[in-house]
Amino acid sequence: MRLAVWDVDEPFRRWRDALIQHAGELRLAVQVIDACADPDAQADFALVWHPPAQWLAGQQQLRAVFNLGAGVDALLPLMRAHLPEVPLIRLQDAGMGRQMADYVAEAVLRAYRRMDDYAALQAHATWEPLVLPARGGFRVGLLGLGQMGLAVARRLQALEFALLGCSRSGRQPDGFDFPVYAADGLQEFLAACRVLVVLLPLTQSTRGLLDYASLSRLPRGAYVVSAGRGAVLCAEDLLDLLDQGHVAGATLDVFDTEPLPADDPLWRHPRVRITPHVAAQTLVGPAAAQVMRKIAALERGESPGGVVDPDLGY
Ligand code: GLV
């Protein structure tokens, strides 16, 4: 069984070693190919992160393509164009949930404890205790309740923040009892968020969803954390609302254009904190273990989790 890896961000041998290590009973049958070095080799399974369309188009015998990340927005159009019959499978958590929970918890605590205000006071050597927001009214809204959203929900619940959620279906996630709004309740949901955490996948229905009109529904002084996909949120509209003081601050990990261009005003906005798409990074060990488990399931004729629904886009 031939596994081709296309990932220019990670040394190939790390993937090869981890895949062999987690191959279990398939170990002797598995051959791992560096697709970047040998683009003509044909494989049964592909493990990819931002592969070129031309390479995908040249693959004739693939049984499945694994996206080496959670979001498939970049890969799905290529699959539709070149391999419409081949299932696309995404990573499910694989160590990313904990990272995302860390990232969002830091931002929420920072907003709640008014750390940006204290940083501004420190810049002027000003000793001034500030009023803490009432905990009960400091409601954190999770927009997107997939693997990442629920990992964040677990952490914020452990930190005793009041939560609310919004997802396409509005389905109540197992084990949680916070209020959940469906997509048609977005405006009502936004009006109730003191902090908005955006963890939606990028699809036709979510692109540009958070525009001026939607973001204006947030209560004055709300804080925004965006760590799913940049194009869900209109950055210019967010900047306008930050400048008006309607939005108090933002922690942004994802952007419509990445890397964020050096002249983008977001970089220099005093109420914006920027990280370079690092909130939840693919971990080679857990990702390889998960891919090998999914391949073993396919070999047994079972359906592995994480198969992307092309119509939904995730
Ligand atoms: C990262 O953004 C991912 O989709 O895994």
CSV table of C-alpha atoms in Angstrom, one decimal, residues 64-72 75-76 86-93 147 290-291 293-294 297-298 302-310 313-314:
chain,number,residue,atom,x,y,z
A,64,ALA,CA,-8.7,8.6,-0.3
A,65,VAL,CA,-7.0,11.9,0.3
A,66,PHE,CA,-6.2,13.0,3.9
A,67,ASN,CA,-6.0,16.7,4.6
A,68,LEU,CA,-3.2,17.3,7.1
A,69,GLY,CA,-5.3,19.9,9.0
A,70,ALA,CA,-8.8,20.6,10.1
A,71,GLY,CA,-10.0,23.1,7.5
A,72,VAL,CA,-10.5,21.8,4.0
A,75,LEU,CA,-8.3,21.5,-0.9
A,76,LEU,CA,-12.0,21.0,-1.5
A,86,VAL,CA,-12.3,10.3,-4.2
A,87,PRO,CA,-13.2,10.8,-0.6
A,88,LEU,CA,-11.6,13.7,1.2
A,89,ILE,CA,-10.9,13.1,4.9
A,90,ARG,CA,-9.9,15.7,7.4
A,91,LEU,CA,-8.1,15.5,10.7
A,92,GLN,CA,-10.4,15.4,13.7
A,93,ASP,CA,-8.8,17.2,16.6
A,147,GLN,CA,-14.2,19.7,17.1
A,290,GLN,CA,-5.1,9.2,13.3
A,291,VAL,CA,-4.5,8.8,9.6
A,293,ARG,CA,-6.3,4.4,12.2
A,294,LYS,CA,-8.5,5.7,9.4
A,297,ALA,CA,-10.8,1.3,9.1
A,298,LEU,CA,-11.0,1.8,5.3
A,302,GLU,CA,-15.6,0.6,7.6
A,303,SER,CA,-16.2,4.3,7.2
A,304,PRO,CA,-13.6,6.4,9.1
A,305,GLY,CA,-14.7,9.6,10.8
A,306,GLY,CA,-14.0,13.0,9.2
A,307,VAL,CA,-15.1,12.3,5.7
A,308,VAL,CA,-15.9,15.7,4.2
A,309,ASP,CA,-19.3,16.4,2.9
A,310,PRO,CA,-18.6,18.3,-0.4
A,313,GLY,CA,-17.9,22.1,2.7
A,314,TYR,CA,-16.5,20.6,5.9
